[in-house]
PDB file of C-alpha atoms in Angstrom:
ATOM      1  CA  MET I   6       5.942   6.798  18.218  1.00 81.00           C
ATOM      2  CA  ARG I   7       5.998   3.561  16.245  1.00 91.00           C
ATOM      3  CA  ALA I   8       3.654   1.592  13.995  1.00 93.00           C
ATOM      4  CA  LEU I   9       4.192  -1.638  12.067  1.00 95.00           C
ATOM      5  CA  SER I  10       2.488  -1.563   8.682  1.00 96.00           C
ATOM      6  CA  ILE I  11       2.427  -4.319   6.062  1.00 97.00           C
ATOM      7  CA  MET I  12       1.762  -3.513   2.410  1.00 98.00           C
ATOM      8  CA  TYR I  13      -0.162  -5.839   0.126  1.00 98.00           C
ATOM      9  CA  HIS I  14      -1.756  -5.108  -3.233  1.00 98.00           C
ATOM     10  CA  ASP I  15      -4.240  -7.421  -4.976  1.00 98.00           C
ATOM     11  CA  VAL I  16      -5.476 -10.946  -4.382  1.00 98.00           C
ATOM     12  CA  VAL I  17      -6.476 -13.045  -7.390  1.00 98.00           C
ATOM     13  CA  GLU I  18      -7.787 -16.522  -8.191  1.00 98.00           C
ATOM     14  CA  ASN I  19      -6.604 -19.243 -10.584  1.00 96.00           C
ATOM     15  CA  GLY I  20      -3.574 -17.271 -11.709  1.00 95.00           C
ATOM     16  CA  ASN I  21      -5.689 -14.542 -13.300  1.00 97.00           C
ATOM     17  CA  SER I  22      -3.459 -11.589 -12.458  1.00 97.00           C
ATOM     18  CA  GLU I  23      -5.358  -9.337 -14.870  1.00 97.00           C
ATOM     19  CA  ALA I  24      -8.571  -9.662 -12.843  1.00 97.00           C
ATOM     20  CA  SER I  25      -7.721  -7.015 -10.257  1.00 98.00           C
ATOM     21  CA  GLY I  26      -5.519  -3.939 -10.262  1.00 98.00           C
ATOM     22  CA  PHE I  27      -2.966  -2.715 -12.746  1.00 97.00           C
ATOM     23  CA  PRO I  28      -1.901  -4.897 -15.690  1.00 96.00           C
ATOM     24  CA  GLY I  29       1.651  -5.916 -16.500  1.00 94.00           C
ATOM     25  CA  GLU I  30       4.441  -7.907 -14.917  1.00 91.00           C
ATOM     26  CA  GLY I  31       5.561  -4.978 -12.769  1.00 90.00           C
ATOM     27  CA  ALA I  32       2.197  -5.039 -11.000  1.00 94.00           C
ATOM     28  CA  HIS I  33       1.656  -8.800 -11.078  1.00 96.00           C
ATOM     29  CA  ILE I  34       4.605  -9.576  -8.793  1.00 95.00           C
ATOM     30  CA  TYR I  35       2.651  -7.966  -5.957  1.00 96.00           C
ATOM     31  CA  LYS I  36      -0.527 -10.026  -6.501  1.00 98.00           C
ATOM     32  CA  LEU I  37      -1.098 -13.079  -4.308  1.00 98.00           C
ATOM     33  CA  GLU I  38      -3.308 -16.044  -5.000  1.00 98.00           C
ATOM     34  CA  LYS I  39      -6.356 -16.244  -2.735  1.00 98.00           C
ATOM     35  CA  GLU I  40      -5.112 -19.412  -1.053  1.00 98.00           C
ATOM     36  CA  ASP I  41      -1.689 -17.892  -0.390  1.00 98.00           C
ATOM     37  CA  PHE I  42      -3.204 -14.731   1.028  1.00 98.00           C
ATOM     38  CA  GLY I  43      -5.415 -16.835   3.292  1.00 98.00           C
ATOM     39  CA  ARG I  44      -2.351 -18.643   4.596  1.00 98.00           C
ATOM     40  CA  HIS I  45      -0.689 -15.281   5.241  1.00 98.00           C
ATOM     41  CA  MET I  46      -3.668 -14.114   7.284  1.00 98.00           C
ATOM     42  CA  ASP I  47      -3.786 -17.355   9.271  1.00 98.00           C
ATOM     43  CA  ALA I  48      -0.053 -17.136  10.013  1.00 98.00           C
ATOM     44  CA  ILE I  49      -0.352 -13.518  11.110  1.00 98.00           C
ATOM     45  CA  ARG I  50      -3.252 -14.450  13.392  1.00 97.00           C
ATOM     46  CA  THR I  51      -1.142 -17.174  15.002  1.00 97.00           C
ATOM     47  CA  ALA I  52       1.846 -14.852  15.363  1.00 96.00           C
ATOM     48  CA  ILE I  53       0.045 -11.917  16.986  1.00 95.00           C
ATOM     49  CA  GLY I  54      -2.584 -13.837  18.938  1.00 92.00           C
ATOM     50  CA  GLU I  55      -5.293 -11.559  20.239  1.00 87.00           C
ATOM     51  CA  LYS I  56      -3.435  -8.343  19.468  1.00 88.00           C
ATOM     52  CA  PRO I  57      -5.749  -6.381  17.177  1.00 87.00           C
ATOM     53  CA  ILE I  58      -4.982  -5.318  13.648  1.00 92.00           C
ATOM     54  CA  GLY I  59      -5.335  -1.563  13.781  1.00 87.00           C
ATOM     55  CA  ALA I  60      -7.145   0.899  11.545  1.00 91.00           C
ATOM     56  CA  VAL I  61      -6.205   4.559  11.418  1.00 91.00           C
ATOM     57  CA  GLY I  62      -8.523   6.388  13.757  1.00 76.00           C
ATOM     58  CA  LYS I  63      -9.764   3.094  15.203  1.00 69.00           C
ATOM     59  CA  GLY I  64      -6.562   1.350  16.320  1.00 51.00           C
ATOM     60  CA  PRO I  65      -5.115   0.254  19.659  1.00 48.00           C
ATOM     61  CA  ALA I  66      -4.481   2.662  22.489  1.00 43.00           C
ATOM     62  CA  GLU I  67      -1.828   5.307  22.041  1.00 45.00           C
ATOM     63  CA  GLY I  68       1.560   4.152  23.249  1.00 49.00           C
ATOM     64  CA  GLU I  69       1.346   0.707  21.669  1.00 72.00           C
ATOM     65  CA  CYS I  70       2.887  -0.242  18.323  1.00 86.00           C
ATOM     66  CA  PRO I  71      -0.201  -0.996  16.245  1.00 91.00           C
ATOM     67  CA  VAL I  72      -0.122  -3.388  13.309  1.00 94.00           C
ATOM     68  CA  PHE I  73      -1.751  -2.074  10.120  1.00 96.00           C
ATOM     69  CA  LEU I  74      -2.597  -4.026   6.952  1.00 98.00           C
ATOM     70  CA  THR I  75      -2.664  -1.873   3.819  1.00 98.00           C
ATOM     71  CA  PHE I  76      -3.608  -2.563   0.193  1.00 98.00           C
ATOM     72  CA  ASP I  77      -2.495  -0.327  -2.656  1.00 98.00           C
ATOM     73  CA  ASP I  78      -3.937   0.562  -6.074  1.00 98.00           C
ATOM     74  CA  GLY I  79      -7.704   0.111  -5.567  1.00 98.00           C
ATOM     75  CA  GLY I  80      -8.169  -3.180  -7.402  1.00 98.00           C
ATOM     76  CA  VAL I  81     -11.598  -4.817  -7.269  1.00 98.00           C
ATOM     77  CA  SER I  82     -10.259  -7.702  -5.163  1.00 98.00           C
ATOM     78  CA  ALA I  83     -10.429  -5.325  -2.188  1.00 98.00           C
ATOM     79  CA  HIS I  84     -14.207  -5.705  -2.362  1.00 98.00           C
ATOM     80  CA  ASP I  85     -14.582  -9.165  -3.859  1.00 98.00           C
ATOM     81  CA  LEU I  86     -11.997 -11.059  -1.796  1.00 98.00           C
ATOM     82  CA  ILE I  87      -9.791  -9.166   0.634  1.00 98.00           C
ATOM     83  CA  GLY I  88     -12.398  -7.365   2.717  1.00 98.00           C
ATOM     84  CA  GLY I  89     -14.259 -10.535   3.619  1.00 98.00           C
ATOM     85  CA  MET I  90     -11.072 -12.481   4.357  1.00 98.00           C
ATOM     86  CA  LEU I  91      -9.984  -9.779   6.805  1.00 97.00           C
ATOM     87  CA  GLU I  92     -13.401  -9.627   8.417  1.00 97.00           C
ATOM     88  CA  ARG I  93     -13.292 -13.333   9.204  1.00 96.00           C
ATOM     89  CA  HIS I  94     -10.486 -12.416  11.615  1.00 96.00           C
ATOM     90  CA  SER I  95     -12.413  -9.339  12.829  1.00 95.00           C
ATOM     91  CA  TRP I  96      -9.763  -7.182  11.134  1.00 96.00           C
ATOM     92  CA  ARG I  97     -10.100  -4.121   8.941  1.00 96.00           C
ATOM     93  CA  GLY I  98      -7.777  -2.977   6.168  1.00 97.00           C
ATOM     94  CA  HIS I  99      -6.639   0.256   4.579  1.00 98.00           C
ATOM     95  CA  PHE I 100      -7.548   0.391   0.891  1.00 98.00           C
ATOM     96  CA  PHE I 101      -5.710   3.066  -1.082  1.00 98.00           C
ATOM     97  CA  VAL I 102      -7.486   3.984  -4.303  1.00 98.00           C
ATOM     98  CA  THR I 103      -5.987   5.378  -7.524  1.00 98.00           C
ATOM     99  CA  THR I 104      -8.937   7.609  -8.310  1.00 98.00           C
ATOM    100  CA  ASP I 105      -8.467   8.030 -12.090  1.00 98.00           C
ATOM    101  CA  TRP I 106      -9.044   4.274 -12.325  1.00 98.00           C
ATOM    102  CA  ILE I 107     -12.269   4.088 -10.320  1.00 98.00           C
ATOM    103  CA  GLY I 108     -14.881   2.111 -12.264  1.00 98.00           C
ATOM    104  CA  ARG I 109     -12.480   0.746 -14.870  1.00 98.00           C
ATOM    105  CA  PRO I 110     -12.273  -3.031 -15.438  1.00 98.00           C
ATOM    106  CA  GLY I 111     -10.425  -4.650 -12.552  1.00 98.00           C
ATOM    107  CA  PHE I 112     -10.838  -1.653 -10.245  1.00 98.00           C
ATOM    108  CA  LEU I 113     -13.269  -0.656  -7.526  1.00 98.00           C
ATOM    109  CA  ASN I 114     -16.326   1.347  -8.469  1.00 98.00           C
ATOM    110  CA  ALA I 115     -17.988   4.026  -6.342  1.00 98.00           C
ATOM    111  CA  ALA I 116     -20.588   1.674  -4.838  1.00 98.00           C
ATOM    112  CA  GLN I 117     -17.930  -0.838  -3.798  1.00 98.00           C
ATOM    113  CA  ILE I 118     -15.844   1.917  -2.207  1.00 98.00           C
ATOM    114  CA  ARG I 119     -18.847   3.065  -0.187  1.00 98.00           C
ATOM    115  CA  GLU I 120     -19.584  -0.511   0.882  1.00 98.00           C
ATOM    116  CA  LEU I 121     -16.027  -1.135   2.106  1.00 98.00           C
ATOM    117  CA  ASP I 122     -16.192   2.101   4.085  1.00 97.00           C
ATOM    118  CA  ALA I 123     -19.537   1.097   5.602  1.00 97.00           C
ATOM    119  CA  ARG I 124     -18.014  -2.249   6.644  1.00 97.00           C
ATOM    120  CA  GLY I 125     -15.401  -0.409   8.709  1.00 96.00           C
ATOM    121  CA  HIS I 126     -12.424  -0.450   6.375  1.00 97.00           C
ATOM    122  CA  VAL I 127     -10.319   2.672   5.835  1.00 97.00           C
ATOM    123  CA  ILE I 128     -10.510   4.245   2.379  1.00 98.00           C
ATOM    124  CA  GLY I 129      -7.589   6.429   1.356  1.00 98.00           C
ATOM    125  CA  SER I 130      -5.912   8.040  -1.619  1.00 98.00           C
ATOM    126  CA  HIS I 131      -3.220   6.445  -3.761  1.00 98.00           C
ATOM    127  CA  SER I 132      -3.025   9.592  -5.957  1.00 98.00           C
ATOM    128  CA  CYS I 133      -5.079  10.333  -9.057  1.00 98.00           C
ATOM    129  CA  SER I 134      -2.929   8.841 -11.796  1.00 98.00           C
ATOM    130  CA  HIS I 135      -0.289   6.749  -9.979  1.00 98.00           C
ATOM    131  CA  PRO I 136       2.809   8.609 -11.272  1.00 96.00           C
ATOM    132  CA  THR I 137       5.751   6.350 -11.995  1.00 91.00           C
ATOM    133  CA  ARG I 138       8.048   8.549  -9.897  1.00 93.00           C
ATOM    134  CA  MET I 139       5.944  10.654  -7.546  1.00 96.00           C
ATOM    135  CA  SER I 140       8.890  12.435  -5.945  1.00 94.00           C
ATOM    136  CA  TYR I 141      10.077  13.711  -9.346  1.00 94.00           C
ATOM    137  CA  VAL I 142       6.873  15.375 -10.585  1.00 97.00           C
ATOM    138  CA  SER I 143       6.325  19.117 -10.318  1.00 97.00           C
ATOM    139  CA  TRP I 144       4.957  20.692  -7.153  1.00 98.00           C
ATOM    140  CA  GLU I 145       1.780  21.577  -9.028  1.00 98.00           C
ATOM    141  CA  GLN I 146       1.246  17.981 -10.121  1.00 98.00           C
ATOM    142  CA  MET I 147       1.914  16.699  -6.587  1.00 98.00           C
ATOM    143  CA  LEU I 148      -0.763  19.016  -5.228  1.00 98.00           C
ATOM    144  CA  HIS I 149      -3.149  17.880  -7.957  1.00 98.00           C
ATOM    145  CA  GLU I 150      -2.459  14.196  -7.287  1.00 98.00           C
ATOM    146  CA  TRP I 151      -3.323  14.624  -3.591  1.00 98.00           C
ATOM    147  CA  HIS I 152      -6.052  17.288  -3.826  1.00 98.00           C
ATOM    148  CA  GLY I 153      -7.766  15.701  -6.797  1.00 98.00           C
ATOM    149  CA  SER I 154      -7.803  12.182  -5.391  1.00 98.00           C
ATOM    150  CA  THR I 155      -8.987  13.112  -1.901  1.00 98.00           C
ATOM    151  CA  GLU I 156     -11.713  15.296  -3.401  1.00 98.00           C
ATOM    152  CA  ALA I 157     -12.879  12.474  -5.688  1.00 98.00           C
ATOM    153  CA  LEU I 158     -13.129  10.131  -2.694  1.00 98.00           C
ATOM    154  CA  ARG I 159     -14.855  12.798  -0.588  1.00 98.00           C
ATOM    155  CA  LYS I 160     -17.575  13.067  -3.218  1.00 98.00           C
ATOM    156  CA  ILE I 161     -18.070   9.288  -3.162  1.00 98.00           C
ATOM    157  CA  LEU I 162     -18.032   8.887   0.628  1.00 98.00           C
ATOM    158  CA  GLY I 163     -19.590  12.180   1.657  1.00 98.00           C
ATOM    159  CA  LYS I 164     -16.816  12.890   4.151  1.00 97.00           C
ATOM    160  CA  PRO I 165     -13.192  14.071   4.087  1.00 97.00           C
ATOM    161  CA  VAL I 166     -10.471  11.560   3.292  1.00 98.00           C
ATOM    162  CA  ARG I 167      -7.348  12.171   5.368  1.00 97.00           C
ATOM    163  CA  VAL I 168      -5.283   9.003   4.764  1.00 98.00           C
ATOM    164  CA  ALA I 169      -3.103   8.177   1.750  1.00 98.00           C
ATOM    165  CA  SER I 170      -0.207   6.065   0.486  1.00 98.00           C
ATOM    166  CA  VAL I 171       2.577   7.028  -1.892  1.00 98.00           C
ATOM    167  CA  PRO I 172       2.503   5.277  -5.290  1.00 96.00           C
ATOM    168  CA  GLY I 173       5.578   3.553  -6.639  1.00 90.00           C
ATOM    169  CA  GLY I 174       7.741   3.881  -3.533  1.00 88.00           C
ATOM    170  CA  PHE I 175       9.115   7.272  -4.608  1.00 92.00           C
ATOM    171  CA  TYR I 176       8.755   9.350  -1.440  1.00 95.00           C
ATOM    172  CA  SER I 177      10.520  12.568  -0.512  1.00 96.00           C
ATOM    173  CA  ARG I 178       9.861  15.253   2.075  1.00 97.00           C
ATOM    174  CA  ARG I 179       8.323  17.348  -0.694  1.00 98.00           C
ATOM    175  CA  VAL I 180       5.772  14.563  -1.328  1.00 98.00           C
ATOM    176  CA  GLY I 181       4.879  14.696   2.369  1.00 98.00           C
ATOM    177  CA  GLU I 182       4.633  18.490   2.310  1.00 98.00           C
ATOM    178  CA  ALA I 183       2.252  18.365  -0.657  1.00 98.00           C
ATOM    179  CA  ALA I 184       0.140  15.718   1.090  1.00 98.00           C
ATOM    180  CA  ALA I 185      -0.074  17.886   4.198  1.00 98.00           C
ATOM    181  CA  ARG I 186      -1.051  20.889   2.084  1.00 98.00           C
ATOM    182  CA  ALA I 187      -3.899  18.783   0.623  1.00 97.00           C
ATOM    183  CA  GLY I 188      -5.237  18.007   4.112  1.00 98.00           C
ATOM    184  CA  ILE I 189      -3.834  14.485   4.396  1.00 98.00           C
ATOM    185  CA  GLU I 190      -3.092  13.669   8.025  1.00 97.00           C
ATOM    186  CA  VAL I 191      -1.579  10.160   7.710  1.00 97.00           C
ATOM    187  CA  LEU I 192       0.663   9.167   4.805  1.00 98.00           C
ATOM    188  CA  PHE I 193       2.047   5.644   4.299  1.00 98.00           C
ATOM    189  CA  THR I 194       5.314   5.265   2.373  1.00 97.00           C
ATOM    190  CA  SER I 195       7.140   2.133   1.200  1.00 94.00           C
ATOM    191  CA  GLU I 196      10.133   2.550   3.501  1.00 94.00           C
ATOM    192  CA  PRO I 197      10.468  -0.527   5.750  1.00 95.00           C
ATOM    193  CA  THR I 198      10.526   1.100   9.169  1.00 95.00           C
ATOM    194  CA  THR I 199       8.376   1.257  12.293  1.00 95.00           C
ATOM    195  CA  ARG I 200       9.425   4.829  13.013  1.00 95.00           C
ATOM    196  CA  VAL I 201       6.729   7.485  12.660  1.00 96.00           C
ATOM    197  CA  HIS I 202       7.560  11.122  12.053  1.00 96.00           C
ATOM    198  CA  THR I 203       5.675  14.214  10.976  1.00 97.00           C
ATOM    199  CA  VAL I 204       5.943  16.592   8.042  1.00 98.00           C
ATOM    200  CA  ASP I 205       3.957  19.804   8.464  1.00 98.00           C
ATOM    201  CA  GLY I 206       1.589  18.012  10.830  1.00 97.00           C
ATOM    202  CA  CYS I 207       1.121  14.925   8.598  1.00 97.00           C
ATOM    203  CA  LEU I 208       2.121  11.613  10.177  1.00 97.00           C
ATOM    204  CA  ILE I 209       4.522   9.644   7.935  1.00 97.00           C
ATOM    205  CA  LEU I 210       4.453   5.853   8.399  1.00 97.00           C
ATOM    206  CA  GLY I 211       6.678   3.276   6.734  1.00 96.00           C
ATOM    207  CA  ARG I 212       5.555  -0.141   5.493  1.00 96.00           C
ATOM    208  CA  TYR I 213       6.966  -3.621   4.956  1.00 96.00           C
ATOM    209  CA  MET I 214       6.180  -4.971   1.503  1.00 95.00           C
ATOM    210  CA  ILE I 215       4.783  -8.364   0.503  1.00 96.00           C
ATOM    211  CA  GLN I 216       5.064  -9.824  -2.988  1.00 94.00           C
ATOM    212  CA  GLN I 217       4.733 -13.211  -4.677  1.00 95.00           C
ATOM    213  CA  GLY I 218       6.932 -15.917  -3.231  1.00 94.00           C
ATOM    214  CA  MET I 219       7.137 -14.474   0.263  1.00 95.00           C
ATOM    215  CA  THR I 220       6.020 -17.118   2.734  1.00 96.00           C
ATOM    216  CA  PRO I 221       3.276 -16.891   5.345  1.00 97.00           C
ATOM    217  CA  GLU I 222       6.014 -17.288   7.959  1.00 97.00           C
ATOM    218  CA  PHE I 223       7.797 -14.209   6.606  1.00 96.00           C
ATOM    219  CA  ALA I 224       4.600 -12.138   6.805  1.00 97.00           C
ATOM    220  CA  ALA I 225       3.924 -13.455  10.293  1.00 97.00           C
ATOM    221  CA  GLY I 226       7.455 -12.545  11.363  1.00 96.00           C
ATOM    222  CA  LEU I 227       6.902  -9.000  10.154  1.00 95.00           C
ATOM    223  CA  ALA I 228       3.588  -8.708  11.999  1.00 95.00           C
ATOM    224  CA  ALA I 229       5.154 -10.064  15.168  1.00 94.00           C
ATOM    225  CA  GLY I 230       7.945  -7.487  14.924  1.00 91.00           C
ATOM    226  CA  LYS I 231      10.768 -10.000  14.542  1.00 93.00           C
ATOM    227  CA  ALA I 232      14.091  -8.399  13.698  1.00 92.00           C
ATOM    228  CA  GLY I 233      15.205 -10.788  10.934  1.00 91.00           C
ATOM    229  CA  PRO I 234      12.457 -10.106   8.375  1.00 89.00           C
ATOM    230  CA  ARG I 235      12.539  -6.378   9.104  1.00 92.00           C
ATOM    231  CA  TRP I 236      16.324  -6.092   8.728  1.00 88.00           C
ATOM    232  CA  LYS I 237      16.250  -8.057   5.497  1.00 86.00           C
ATOM    233  CA  GLN I 238      13.766  -5.658   3.962  1.00 89.00           C
ATOM    234  CA  ALA I 239      15.592  -2.623   5.325  1.00 87.00           C
ATOM    235  CA  ALA I 240      18.841  -3.719   3.650  1.00 84.00           C
ATOM    236  CA  LEU I 241      17.085  -4.340   0.335  1.00 81.00           C
ATOM    237  CA  TRP I 242      15.294  -1.000   0.572  1.00 79.00           C
ATOM    238  CA  GLU I 243      18.544   0.876   1.140  1.00 79.00           C
ATOM    239  CA  ALA I 244      20.096  -0.747  -1.925  1.00 76.00           C
ATOM    240  CA  LYS I 245      17.067   0.160  -4.029  1.00 71.00           C
ATOM    241  CA  ARG I 246      17.029   3.701  -2.625  1.00 70.00           C
ATOM    242  CA  VAL I 247      20.609   4.266  -3.712  1.00 68.00           C
ATOM    243  CA  ALA I 248      19.865   2.805  -7.153  1.00 66.00           C
ATOM    244  CA  LYS I 249      16.829   5.050  -7.549  1.00 62.00           C
ATOM    245  CA  THR I 250      18.787   8.117  -6.496  1.00 64.00           C
ATOM    246  CA  LEU I 251      21.798   7.449  -8.702  1.00 60.00           C
ATOM    247  CA  GLY I 252      20.031   5.817 -11.601  1.00 58.00           C
ATOM    248  CA  GLY I 253      16.847   7.846 -12.014  1.00 56.00           C
ATOM    249  CA  SER I 254      15.145   6.672 -15.198  1.00 58.00           C
ATOM    250  CA  THR I 255      17.958   4.123 -15.662  1.00 54.00           C
ATOM    251  CA  TYR I 256      16.696   2.317 -12.553  1.00 52.00           C
ATOM    252  CA  LEU I 257      13.259   2.000 -14.131  1.00 54.00           C
ATOM    253  CA  ARG I 258      14.697   0.614 -17.384  1.00 56.00           C
ATOM    254  CA  VAL I 259      16.754  -1.953 -15.487  1.00 47.00           C
ATOM    255  CA  ARG I 260      13.730  -2.946 -13.415  1.00 48.00           C
ATOM    256  CA  ARG I 261      11.618  -3.432 -16.554  1.00 51.00           C
ATOM    257  CA  ALA I 262      14.361  -5.574 -18.105  1.00 47.00           C
ATOM    258  CA  MET I 263      14.569  -7.715 -14.963  1.00 41.00           C
ATOM    259  CA  LEU I 264      10.802  -8.199 -14.944  1.00 44.00           C
ATOM    260  CA  GLY I 265      10.891  -9.189 -18.606  1.00 46.00           C
ATOM    261  CA  ALA I 266      13.555 -11.804 -17.858  1.00 42.00           C
ATOM    262  CA  ARG I 267      11.507 -13.046 -14.903  1.00 42.00           C
ATOM    263  CA  LYS I 268       8.442 -13.481 -17.115  1.00 43.00           C
ATOM    264  CA  ALA I 269      10.424 -15.281 -19.823  1.00 37.00           C
ATOM    265  CA  SER I 270      11.871 -17.697 -17.284  1.00 35.00           C
ATOM    266  CA  GLY I 271       8.448 -18.406 -15.791  1.00 37.00           C
ATOM    267  CA  LYS I 272       9.541 -17.388 -12.295  1.00 40.00           C
TER     268      LYS I 272
END
């Protein structure tokens, strides 16, 4: 079984990165300008032609390799910008909500979440608090992050929420086991792979990540399943995985320093 999933975050206008989603340079590198995101969507449309963009529970027939578009964090741009831009292509997205942030400035509120669901988009969990390193928290906190967030969304939507994505890219089998225990049936990670496997009955899907500076052609190549863009991300992911494993908190300090240098240089 295979699926090709692409991970976006927020879309903003006029360089206002604080308008949607989490603040700070670490979050801003994943936020695209509206015009850039539009070019990405147009390029993906050209690359895949009439092949549909899937939605969990509503995607192409079993046996195909569906293409999924996902959006992490639960920023308000999901409602104000992204949803409508997808709908112009007759596509639907997966919006993963950090539930402790619902209703805060820059984040979706309950009414907007219900509206996106009513428009056919998939609403899922992105944990309660967005732990910095999800795979390192205690088992009890993992269960709380998944149980608490899916329950909060169930109360808003009036139906169970069975789809989620892992915050921060820190996935382990234990994270998948906790998700399965919480009733999550489909869990998206940040590993760049099309392979799908199961953990205690929960489907585990990888994703290819988009951030600032990545071209529409790169996104289109991912959506079309071209080997070059996928291999490039896989190699980078493996290097980061080793750094995370060996460095632990050191990796996070180095990443923050690199982001600070990036901001100072204006890049």
